[in-house]
Short mmCIF file of C-alpha atoms in Angstrom, two decimals:
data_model
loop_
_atom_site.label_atom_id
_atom_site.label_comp_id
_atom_site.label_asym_id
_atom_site.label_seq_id
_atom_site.Cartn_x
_atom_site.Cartn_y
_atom_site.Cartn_z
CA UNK A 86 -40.17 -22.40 7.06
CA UNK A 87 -38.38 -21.24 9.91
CA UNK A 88 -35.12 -23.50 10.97
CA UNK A 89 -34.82 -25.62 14.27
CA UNK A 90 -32.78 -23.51 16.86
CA UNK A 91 -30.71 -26.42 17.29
CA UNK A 92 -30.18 -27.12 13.94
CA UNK A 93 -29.06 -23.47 13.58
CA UNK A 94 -26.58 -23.94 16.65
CA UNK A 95 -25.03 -27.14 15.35
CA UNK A 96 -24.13 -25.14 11.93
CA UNK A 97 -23.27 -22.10 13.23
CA UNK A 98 -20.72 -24.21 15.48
CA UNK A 99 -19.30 -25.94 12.21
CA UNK A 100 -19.01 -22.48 10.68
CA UNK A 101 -17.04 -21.35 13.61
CA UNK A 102 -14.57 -23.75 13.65
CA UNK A 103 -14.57 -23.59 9.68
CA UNK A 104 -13.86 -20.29 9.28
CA UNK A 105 -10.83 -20.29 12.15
CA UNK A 106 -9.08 -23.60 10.61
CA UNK A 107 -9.33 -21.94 7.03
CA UNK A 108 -8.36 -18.32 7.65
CA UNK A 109 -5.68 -19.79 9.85
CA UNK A 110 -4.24 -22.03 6.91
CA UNK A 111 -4.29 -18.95 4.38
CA UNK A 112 -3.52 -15.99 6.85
CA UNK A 113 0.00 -19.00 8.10
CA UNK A 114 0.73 -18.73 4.20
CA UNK A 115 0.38 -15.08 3.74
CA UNK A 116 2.70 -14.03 7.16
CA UNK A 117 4.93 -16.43 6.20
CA UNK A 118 5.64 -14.31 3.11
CA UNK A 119 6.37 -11.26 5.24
CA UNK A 120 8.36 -12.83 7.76
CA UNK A 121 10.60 -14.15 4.71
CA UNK A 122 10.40 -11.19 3.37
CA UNK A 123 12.00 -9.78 6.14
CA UNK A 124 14.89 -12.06 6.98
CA UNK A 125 16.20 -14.30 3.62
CA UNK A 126 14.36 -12.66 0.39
CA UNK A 127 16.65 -9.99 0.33
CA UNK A 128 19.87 -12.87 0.02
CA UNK A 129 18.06 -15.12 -2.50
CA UNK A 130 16.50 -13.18 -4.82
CA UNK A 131 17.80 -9.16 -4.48
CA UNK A 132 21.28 -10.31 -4.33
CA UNK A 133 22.77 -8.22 -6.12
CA UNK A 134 21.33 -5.20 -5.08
CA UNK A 135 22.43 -2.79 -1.88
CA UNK A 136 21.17 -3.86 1.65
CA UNK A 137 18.37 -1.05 1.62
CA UNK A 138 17.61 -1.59 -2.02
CA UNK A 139 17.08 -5.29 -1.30
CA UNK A 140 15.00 -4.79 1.62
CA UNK A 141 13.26 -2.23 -0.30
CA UNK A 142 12.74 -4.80 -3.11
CA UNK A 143 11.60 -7.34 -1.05
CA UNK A 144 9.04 -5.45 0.85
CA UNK A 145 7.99 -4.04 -2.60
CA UNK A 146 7.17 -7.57 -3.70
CA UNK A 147 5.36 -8.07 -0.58
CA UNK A 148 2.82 -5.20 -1.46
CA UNK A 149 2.35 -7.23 -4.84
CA UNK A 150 0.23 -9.62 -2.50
CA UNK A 151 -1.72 -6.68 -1.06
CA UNK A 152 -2.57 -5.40 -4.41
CA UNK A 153 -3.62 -8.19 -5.56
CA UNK A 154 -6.07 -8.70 -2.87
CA UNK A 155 -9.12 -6.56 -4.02
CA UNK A 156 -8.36 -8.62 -7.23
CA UNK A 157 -9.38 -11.56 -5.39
CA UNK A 158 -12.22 -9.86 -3.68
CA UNK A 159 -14.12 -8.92 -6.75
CA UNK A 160 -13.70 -12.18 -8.54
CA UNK A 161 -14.65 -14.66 -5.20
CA UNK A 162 -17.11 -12.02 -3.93
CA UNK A 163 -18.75 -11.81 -7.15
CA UNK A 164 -18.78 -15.40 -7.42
CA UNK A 165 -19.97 -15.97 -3.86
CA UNK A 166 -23.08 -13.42 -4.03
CA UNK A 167 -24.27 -15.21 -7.22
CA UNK A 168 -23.64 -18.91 -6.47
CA UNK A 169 -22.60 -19.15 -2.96
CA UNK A 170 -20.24 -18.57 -0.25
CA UNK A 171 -18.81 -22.11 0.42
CA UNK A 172 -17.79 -22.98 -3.42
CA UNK A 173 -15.68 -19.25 -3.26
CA UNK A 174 -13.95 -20.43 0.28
CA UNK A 175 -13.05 -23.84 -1.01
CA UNK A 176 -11.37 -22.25 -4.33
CA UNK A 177 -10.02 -19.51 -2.74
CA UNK A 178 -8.43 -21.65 -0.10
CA UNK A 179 -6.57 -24.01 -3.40
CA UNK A 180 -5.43 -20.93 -4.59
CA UNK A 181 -3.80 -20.00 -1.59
CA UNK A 182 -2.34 -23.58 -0.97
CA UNK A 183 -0.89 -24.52 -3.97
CA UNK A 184 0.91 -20.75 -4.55
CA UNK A 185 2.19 -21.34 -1.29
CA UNK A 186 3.69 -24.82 -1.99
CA UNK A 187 5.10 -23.50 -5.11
CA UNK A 188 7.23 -20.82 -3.45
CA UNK A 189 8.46 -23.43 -1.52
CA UNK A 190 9.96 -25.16 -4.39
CA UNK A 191 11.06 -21.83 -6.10
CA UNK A 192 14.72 -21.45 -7.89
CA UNK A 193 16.62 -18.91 -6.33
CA UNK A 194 18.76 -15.87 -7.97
CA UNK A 195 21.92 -17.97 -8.01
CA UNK A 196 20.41 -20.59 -9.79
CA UNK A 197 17.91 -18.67 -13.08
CA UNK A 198 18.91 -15.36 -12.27
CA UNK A 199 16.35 -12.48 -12.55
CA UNK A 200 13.26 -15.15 -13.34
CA UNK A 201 13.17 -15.94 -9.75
CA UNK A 202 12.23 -12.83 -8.70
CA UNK A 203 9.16 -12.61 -11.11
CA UNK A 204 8.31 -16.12 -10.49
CA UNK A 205 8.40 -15.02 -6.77
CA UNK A 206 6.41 -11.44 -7.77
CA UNK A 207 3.22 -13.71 -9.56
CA UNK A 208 3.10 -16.58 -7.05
CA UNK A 209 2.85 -13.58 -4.60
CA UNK A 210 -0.11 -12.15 -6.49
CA UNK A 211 -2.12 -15.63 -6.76
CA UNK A 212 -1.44 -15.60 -3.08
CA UNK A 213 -2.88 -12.23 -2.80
CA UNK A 214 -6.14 -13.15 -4.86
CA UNK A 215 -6.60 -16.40 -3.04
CA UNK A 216 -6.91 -14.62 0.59
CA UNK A 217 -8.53 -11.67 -0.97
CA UNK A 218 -11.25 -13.84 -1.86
CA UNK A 219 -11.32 -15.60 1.46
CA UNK A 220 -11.83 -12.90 4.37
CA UNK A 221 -15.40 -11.43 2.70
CA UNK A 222 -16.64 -15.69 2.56
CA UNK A 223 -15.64 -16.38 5.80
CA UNK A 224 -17.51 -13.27 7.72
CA UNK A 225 -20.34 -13.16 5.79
CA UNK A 226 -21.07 -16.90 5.92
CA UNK A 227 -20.31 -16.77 9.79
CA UNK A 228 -22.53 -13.23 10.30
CA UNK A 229 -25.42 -14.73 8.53
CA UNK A 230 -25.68 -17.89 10.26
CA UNK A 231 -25.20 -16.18 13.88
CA UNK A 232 -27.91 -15.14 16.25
CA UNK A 233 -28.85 -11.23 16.44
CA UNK A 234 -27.30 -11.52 20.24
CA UNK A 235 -23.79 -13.00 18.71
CA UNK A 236 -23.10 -11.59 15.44
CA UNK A 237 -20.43 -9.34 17.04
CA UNK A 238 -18.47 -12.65 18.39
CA UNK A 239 -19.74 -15.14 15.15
CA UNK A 240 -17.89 -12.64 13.27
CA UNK A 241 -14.59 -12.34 15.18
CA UNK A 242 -14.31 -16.09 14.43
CA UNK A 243 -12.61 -15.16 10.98
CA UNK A 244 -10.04 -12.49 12.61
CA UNK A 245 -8.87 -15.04 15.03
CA UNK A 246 -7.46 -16.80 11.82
CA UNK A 247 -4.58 -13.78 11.96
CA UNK A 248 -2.99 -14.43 15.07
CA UNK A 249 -3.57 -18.43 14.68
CA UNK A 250 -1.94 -17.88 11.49
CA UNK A 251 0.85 -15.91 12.38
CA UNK A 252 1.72 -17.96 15.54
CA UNK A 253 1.82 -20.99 13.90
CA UNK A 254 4.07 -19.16 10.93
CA UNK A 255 6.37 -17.95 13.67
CA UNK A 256 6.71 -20.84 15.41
CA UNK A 257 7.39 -22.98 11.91
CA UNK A 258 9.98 -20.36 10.90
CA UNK A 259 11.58 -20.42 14.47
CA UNK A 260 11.96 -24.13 14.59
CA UNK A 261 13.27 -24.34 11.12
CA UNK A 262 15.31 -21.80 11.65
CA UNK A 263 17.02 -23.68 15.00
CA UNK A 264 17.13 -27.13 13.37
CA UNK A 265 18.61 -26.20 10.21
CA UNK A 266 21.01 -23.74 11.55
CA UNK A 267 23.54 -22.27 8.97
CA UNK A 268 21.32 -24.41 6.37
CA UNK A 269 18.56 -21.88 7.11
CA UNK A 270 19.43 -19.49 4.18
CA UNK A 271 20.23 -22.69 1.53
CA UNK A 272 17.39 -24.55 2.10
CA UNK A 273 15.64 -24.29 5.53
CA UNK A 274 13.30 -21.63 4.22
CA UNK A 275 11.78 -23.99 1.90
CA UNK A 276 10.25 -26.27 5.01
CA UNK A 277 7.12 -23.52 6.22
CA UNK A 278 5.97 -23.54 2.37
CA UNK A 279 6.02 -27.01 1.54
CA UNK A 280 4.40 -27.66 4.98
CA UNK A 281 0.91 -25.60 3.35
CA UNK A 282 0.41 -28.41 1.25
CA UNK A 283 -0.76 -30.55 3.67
CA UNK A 284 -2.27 -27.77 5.41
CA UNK A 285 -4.90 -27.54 2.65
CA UNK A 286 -6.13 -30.50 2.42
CA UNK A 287 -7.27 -30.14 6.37
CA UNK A 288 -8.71 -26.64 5.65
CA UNK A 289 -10.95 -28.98 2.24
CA UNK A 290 -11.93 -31.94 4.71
CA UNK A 291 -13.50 -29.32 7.43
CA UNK A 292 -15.17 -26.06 4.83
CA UNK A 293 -16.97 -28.99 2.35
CA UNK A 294 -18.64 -30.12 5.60
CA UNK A 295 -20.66 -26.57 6.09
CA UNK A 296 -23.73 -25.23 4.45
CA UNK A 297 -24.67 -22.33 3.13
CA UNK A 298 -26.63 -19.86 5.05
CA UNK A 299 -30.17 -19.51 5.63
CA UNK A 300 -29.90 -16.03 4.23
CA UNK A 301 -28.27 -16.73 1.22
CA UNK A 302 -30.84 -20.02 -0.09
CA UNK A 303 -33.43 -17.14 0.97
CA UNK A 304 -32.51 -15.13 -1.64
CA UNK A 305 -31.86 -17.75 -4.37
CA UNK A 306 -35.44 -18.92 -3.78
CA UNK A 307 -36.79 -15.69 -4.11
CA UNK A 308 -34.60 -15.08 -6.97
CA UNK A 309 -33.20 -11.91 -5.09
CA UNK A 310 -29.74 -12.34 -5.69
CA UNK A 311 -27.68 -9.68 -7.52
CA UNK A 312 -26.83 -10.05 -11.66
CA UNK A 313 -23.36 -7.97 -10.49
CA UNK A 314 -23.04 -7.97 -7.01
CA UNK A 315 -19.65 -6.27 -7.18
CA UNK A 316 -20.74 -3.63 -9.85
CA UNK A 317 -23.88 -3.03 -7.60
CA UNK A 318 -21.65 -2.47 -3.97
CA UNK A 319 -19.63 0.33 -6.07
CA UNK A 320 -22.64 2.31 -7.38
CA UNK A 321 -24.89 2.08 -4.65
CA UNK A 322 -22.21 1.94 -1.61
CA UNK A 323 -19.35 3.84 -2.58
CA UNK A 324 -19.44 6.26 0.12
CA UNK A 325 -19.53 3.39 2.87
CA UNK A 326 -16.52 1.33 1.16
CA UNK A 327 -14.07 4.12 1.30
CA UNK A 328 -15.21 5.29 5.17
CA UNK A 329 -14.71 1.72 6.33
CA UNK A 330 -11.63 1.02 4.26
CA UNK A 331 -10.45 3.99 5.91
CA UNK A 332 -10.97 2.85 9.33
CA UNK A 333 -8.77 0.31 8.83
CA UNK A 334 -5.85 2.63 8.96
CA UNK A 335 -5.59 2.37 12.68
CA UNK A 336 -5.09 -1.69 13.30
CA UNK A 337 -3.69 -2.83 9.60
CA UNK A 338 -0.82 0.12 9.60
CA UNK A 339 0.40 -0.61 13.33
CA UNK A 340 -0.04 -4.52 12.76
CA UNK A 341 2.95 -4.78 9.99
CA UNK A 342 4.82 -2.13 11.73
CA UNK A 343 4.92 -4.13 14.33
CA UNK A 344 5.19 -7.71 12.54
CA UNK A 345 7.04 -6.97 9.28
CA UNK A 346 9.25 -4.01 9.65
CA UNK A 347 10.12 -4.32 13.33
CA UNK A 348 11.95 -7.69 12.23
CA UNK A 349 13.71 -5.79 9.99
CA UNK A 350 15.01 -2.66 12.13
CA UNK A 351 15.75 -5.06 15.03
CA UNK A 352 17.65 -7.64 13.03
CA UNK A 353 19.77 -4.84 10.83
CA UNK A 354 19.64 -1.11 12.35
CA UNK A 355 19.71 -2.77 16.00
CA UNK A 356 22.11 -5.67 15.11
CA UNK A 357 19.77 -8.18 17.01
CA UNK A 358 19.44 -11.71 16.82
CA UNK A 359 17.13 -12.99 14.31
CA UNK A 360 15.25 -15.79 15.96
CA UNK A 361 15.23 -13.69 19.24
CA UNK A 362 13.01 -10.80 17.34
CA UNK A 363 11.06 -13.63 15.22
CA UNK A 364 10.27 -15.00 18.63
CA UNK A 365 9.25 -11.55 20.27
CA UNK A 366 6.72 -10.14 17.56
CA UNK A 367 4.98 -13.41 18.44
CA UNK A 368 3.33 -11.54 21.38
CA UNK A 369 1.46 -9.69 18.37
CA UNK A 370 -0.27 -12.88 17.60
CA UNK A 371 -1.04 -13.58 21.17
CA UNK A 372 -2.24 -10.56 22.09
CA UNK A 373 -4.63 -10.82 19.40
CA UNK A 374 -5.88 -14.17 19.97
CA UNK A 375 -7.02 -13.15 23.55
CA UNK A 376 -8.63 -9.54 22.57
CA UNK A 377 -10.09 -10.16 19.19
CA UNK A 378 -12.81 -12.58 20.65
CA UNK A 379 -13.22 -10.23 23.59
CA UNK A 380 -13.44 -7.29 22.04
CA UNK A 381 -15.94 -8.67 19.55
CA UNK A 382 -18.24 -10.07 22.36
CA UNK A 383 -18.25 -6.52 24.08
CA UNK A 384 -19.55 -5.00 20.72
CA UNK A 385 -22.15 -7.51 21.07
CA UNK A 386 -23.57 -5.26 24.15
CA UNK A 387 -22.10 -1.96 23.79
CA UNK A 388 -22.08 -1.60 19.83
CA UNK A 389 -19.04 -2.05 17.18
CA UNK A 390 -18.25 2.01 16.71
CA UNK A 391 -17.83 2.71 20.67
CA UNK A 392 -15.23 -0.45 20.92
CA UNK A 393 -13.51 0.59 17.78
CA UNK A 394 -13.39 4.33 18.76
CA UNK A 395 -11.85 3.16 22.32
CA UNK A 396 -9.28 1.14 20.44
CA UNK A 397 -7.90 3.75 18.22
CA UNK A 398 -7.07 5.63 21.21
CA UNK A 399 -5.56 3.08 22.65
CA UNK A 400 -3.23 2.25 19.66
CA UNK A 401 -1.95 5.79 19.23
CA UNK A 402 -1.51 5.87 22.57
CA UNK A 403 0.52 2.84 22.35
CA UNK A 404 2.49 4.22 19.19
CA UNK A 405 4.36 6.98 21.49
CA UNK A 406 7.06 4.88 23.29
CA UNK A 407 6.85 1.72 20.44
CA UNK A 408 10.87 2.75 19.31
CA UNK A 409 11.98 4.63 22.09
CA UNK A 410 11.33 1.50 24.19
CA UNK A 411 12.77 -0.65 20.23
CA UNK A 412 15.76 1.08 20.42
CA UNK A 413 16.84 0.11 24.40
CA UNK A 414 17.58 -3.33 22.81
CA UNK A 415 16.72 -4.98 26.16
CA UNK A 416 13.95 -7.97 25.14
CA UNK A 417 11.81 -7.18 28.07
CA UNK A 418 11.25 -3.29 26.82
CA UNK A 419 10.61 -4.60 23.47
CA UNK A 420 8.27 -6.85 24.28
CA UNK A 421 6.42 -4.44 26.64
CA UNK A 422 5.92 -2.15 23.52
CA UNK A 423 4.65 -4.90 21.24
CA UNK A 424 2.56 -5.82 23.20
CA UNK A 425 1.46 -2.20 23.98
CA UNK A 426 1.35 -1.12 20.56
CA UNK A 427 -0.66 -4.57 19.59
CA UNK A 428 -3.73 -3.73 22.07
CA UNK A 429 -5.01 -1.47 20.77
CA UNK A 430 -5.27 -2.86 16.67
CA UNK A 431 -6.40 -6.13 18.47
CA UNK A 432 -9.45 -4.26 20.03
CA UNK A 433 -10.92 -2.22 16.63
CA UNK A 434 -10.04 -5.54 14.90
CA UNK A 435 -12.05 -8.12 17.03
CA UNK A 436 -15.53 -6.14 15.80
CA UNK A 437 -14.54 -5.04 12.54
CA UNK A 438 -15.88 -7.50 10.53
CA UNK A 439 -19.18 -7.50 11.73
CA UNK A 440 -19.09 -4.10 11.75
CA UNK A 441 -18.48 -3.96 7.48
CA UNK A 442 -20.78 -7.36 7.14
CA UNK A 443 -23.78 -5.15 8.39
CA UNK A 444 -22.92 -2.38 6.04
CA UNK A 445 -23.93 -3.95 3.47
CA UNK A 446 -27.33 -6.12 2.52
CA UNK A 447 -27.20 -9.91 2.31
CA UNK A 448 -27.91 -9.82 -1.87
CA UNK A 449 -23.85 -7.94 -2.28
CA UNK A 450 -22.54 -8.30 1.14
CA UNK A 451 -19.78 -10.49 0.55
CA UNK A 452 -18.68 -7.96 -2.41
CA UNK A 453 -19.24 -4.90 -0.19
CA UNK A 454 -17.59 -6.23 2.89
CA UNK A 455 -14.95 -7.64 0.53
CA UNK A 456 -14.11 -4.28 -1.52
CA UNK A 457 -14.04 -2.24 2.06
CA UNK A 458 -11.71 -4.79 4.08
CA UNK A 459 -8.79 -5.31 0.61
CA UNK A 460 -8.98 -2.07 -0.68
CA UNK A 461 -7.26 -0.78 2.86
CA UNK A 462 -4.82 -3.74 2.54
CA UNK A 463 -3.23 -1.58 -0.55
CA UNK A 464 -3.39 1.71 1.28
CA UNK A 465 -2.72 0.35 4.91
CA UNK A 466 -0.64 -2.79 5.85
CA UNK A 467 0.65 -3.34 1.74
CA UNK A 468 2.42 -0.57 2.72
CA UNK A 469 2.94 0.31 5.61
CA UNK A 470 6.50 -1.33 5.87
CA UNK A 471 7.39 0.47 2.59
CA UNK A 472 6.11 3.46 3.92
CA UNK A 473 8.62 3.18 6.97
CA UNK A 474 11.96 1.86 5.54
CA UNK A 475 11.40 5.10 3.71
CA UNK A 476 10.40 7.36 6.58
CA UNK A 477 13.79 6.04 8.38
CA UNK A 478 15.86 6.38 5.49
CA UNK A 479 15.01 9.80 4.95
CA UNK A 480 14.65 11.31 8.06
CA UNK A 481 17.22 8.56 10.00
CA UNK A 482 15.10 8.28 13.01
CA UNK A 483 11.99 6.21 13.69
CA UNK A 484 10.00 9.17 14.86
CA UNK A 485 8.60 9.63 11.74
CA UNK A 486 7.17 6.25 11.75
CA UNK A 487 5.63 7.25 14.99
CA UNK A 488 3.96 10.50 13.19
CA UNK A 489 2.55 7.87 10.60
CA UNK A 490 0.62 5.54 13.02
CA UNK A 491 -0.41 9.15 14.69
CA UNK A 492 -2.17 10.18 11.65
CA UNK A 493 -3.43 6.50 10.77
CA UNK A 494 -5.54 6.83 14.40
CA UNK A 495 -6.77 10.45 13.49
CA UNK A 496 -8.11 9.50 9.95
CA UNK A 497 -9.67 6.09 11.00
CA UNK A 498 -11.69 7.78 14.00
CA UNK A 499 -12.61 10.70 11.45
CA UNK A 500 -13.46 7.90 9.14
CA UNK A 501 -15.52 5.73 11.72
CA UNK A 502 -17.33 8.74 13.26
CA UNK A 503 -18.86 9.38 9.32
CA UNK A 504 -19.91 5.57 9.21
CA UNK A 505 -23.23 5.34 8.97
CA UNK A 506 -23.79 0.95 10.08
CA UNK A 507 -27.06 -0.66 9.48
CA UNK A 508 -26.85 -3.08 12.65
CA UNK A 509 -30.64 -3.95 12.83
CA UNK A 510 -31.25 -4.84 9.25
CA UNK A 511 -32.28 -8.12 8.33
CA UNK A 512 -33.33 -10.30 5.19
CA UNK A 513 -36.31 -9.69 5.48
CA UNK A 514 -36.37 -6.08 5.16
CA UNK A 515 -33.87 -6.52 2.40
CA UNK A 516 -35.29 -9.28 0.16
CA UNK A 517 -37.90 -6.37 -1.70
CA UNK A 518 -35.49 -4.19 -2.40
CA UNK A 519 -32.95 -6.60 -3.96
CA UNK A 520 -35.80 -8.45 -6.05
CA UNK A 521 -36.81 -5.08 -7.43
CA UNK A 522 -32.79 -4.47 -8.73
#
């Protein structure tokens, strides 16, 4: 029985705003991580080692979150293809609150010595499974309940939880950092984690109001759905999970450049003022939140690879003066080269996960999609700050950093050109095929 159009626009509203609260609340709690990462970890729980070593340890235990993120995928993907997408959101979005609220509370170096960092390392890692779990929900239950004409924009819905996310973390951090002063490093960190707590419980109220999609209660009637979704996306998709991983290179690499590891080189190579660079890579966020959703809506009528193509082009073009307009030290230079160097991510990122969605078919698309988008978070954002602070200590220039997002771009347009999406398939022409596996 076919559903009422208007029945189907009501939900797919409710998804919408569901899937930009949630990934808001869990992409707020993993930024805040990096921008900690970036400005007090080092002091409270590397503080005995050198500057670079702390850094170095810090942004080390920031990858732990990344790695731990196609963790999450298989176990919530595997969990959503078999029972559904909105039980694996709601979990995955507990996860991510209470690890959150725990850092918050954590014992510093001073106070149990070298247990805080490895009490800091795992509740990074539960973080990492929680939102690893939650990207691969949120698109595919968003893509499936969208119209053919919209799927492009439906989908975008769940990357406009990054710069939501990230502006709200930067503008917690910023005011805690102002109101608490030289209290910042004692205790004013703590505030942005303990706020996620309530945080959660906003994200619960709004995703246990959605359904599930047509799509998915289509395949549990016909009994279609996979025994091992995850094992199936491996062996029959491998090929397509690595190219679109790949493709990835080009926003995720340039994205914590630009949010993690600029706040770093500005605050300590370019003796600049904390809160002032905090407050800058902010245009990141809002860059994003203006192209994602545009971006996404011209994929909609010109297709996902041309858009993405365009905005690999635009980010290494953007990568060329990102330092040389850094290292000026004059705010309005830096933020023209944010924001230049944020366009073009923003772009390839506002149809990207409609693009992987339609990769895969419904039966092991929310393990296929998953795999794809966390597997790059290891070998693109997790690190890409490492990757720098070791570029700059080795060759003592930023150039090389420049060379890095160069290469990103030429890989993920190799990468997208071999990409083979299945845009026009639907459940229908699916549903055989999965009953018969």
């Amino acid at each position: 029985m076919k559903m009422d159009e208007s029945v189907r626009k009501k939900q797919m509203k409710k998804v919408a705003i569901a899937s930009v609260v949630g990934t808001s609340i869990e992409w707020y709690d993993f930024f805040l991580y990096g921008t900690m990462a970036a400005l007090v970890f080092p002091q409270l729980f590397f503080p005995e080692s050198s500057s670079y070593m702390g850094i170095l340890q810090s942004f080390i235990t920031l990858f732990v979150g990344f790695l731990a993120r196609p963790i999450g995928a298989m176990v919530f993907s595997s969990y959503g293809d078999k029972v559904g997408r909105k039980a694996a959101l709601v979990t995955s979005l507990l996860l991510m609150g209470i690890s959150t609220t725990l850092m918050g509370l954590l014992p510093t170096y001073h106070s149990i010595g070298v247990v805080a960092p490895i009490l800091l390392v795992i509740l990074r890692f539960i973080q990492g499974i929680g939102v690893g779990g939650e990207w691969g929900g949120s698109v595919t239950l968003s893509v499936e309940w969208s119209s053919e004409k919209s799927k492009g924009l439906m989908g975008s819905m769940t990357q406009l939880g990054v710069p939501i996310g990230m502006i709200f973390a930067t503008i917690v951090v910023s005011l805690c950092m102002s109101l608490t002063g030289d209290f910042f490093e004692a205790w004013g960190w703590r505030i942005p984690f303990l706020l996620s707590f309530a945080l959660v419980f906003i994200g619960l109220y709004i995703r246990l109001g959605i359904e599930e999609s047509p799509e998915f209660e289509k395949l549990k009637e016909e009994k279609a759905t996979a025994k091992q979704p995850v094992l199936e996306a491996i062996k029959g998709y491998p090929k397509q999970i690595l190219l679109a991983a790949f493709t990835r290179l080009a926003d995720n690499v340039p994205f914590y450049i630009c949010t993690t590891f600029t706040v770093y080189y500005a605050t300590t190579q370019l003796n600049m003022d904390k809160q002032l660079i905090t407050n800058a890579v902010m245009l990141v966020a809002i860059t994003f939140l203006f192209i994602v959703p545009y971006a996404a809506h011209l994929s909609d009528k010109f297709g996902r690879k041309k858009i993405m193509f365009s905005g690999m082009i635009m980010t290494l073009l953007g990568a060329l003066p990102y330092f040389y307009l850094i290292n000026t030290k004059e705010i309005v230079l830096i933020a023209i080269a944010i924001v230049l160097l944020s366009i073009g991510p923003a772009v390839i990122y506002g149809p990207q996960a409609t693009l992987l969605a339609e990769i895969f078919p419904a039966h092991i698309r929310f393990s296929g999609s998953s795999l794809a988008y966390q597997f790059a978070a290891i070998i693109a954002g997790g690190l890409a700050p490492t990757i720098s602070l070791t570029l700059l200590e080795k060759f003592k220039s930023p150039n090389a950093i420049t060379m890095y997002i160069i290469v990103c771009c030429v890989i993920s347009m190799t990468c997208l050109y071999l990409l083979k999406p299945k845009e026009k398939q639907t459940i229908v022409e699916e549903l055989p095929r999965a009953s018969n596996e």
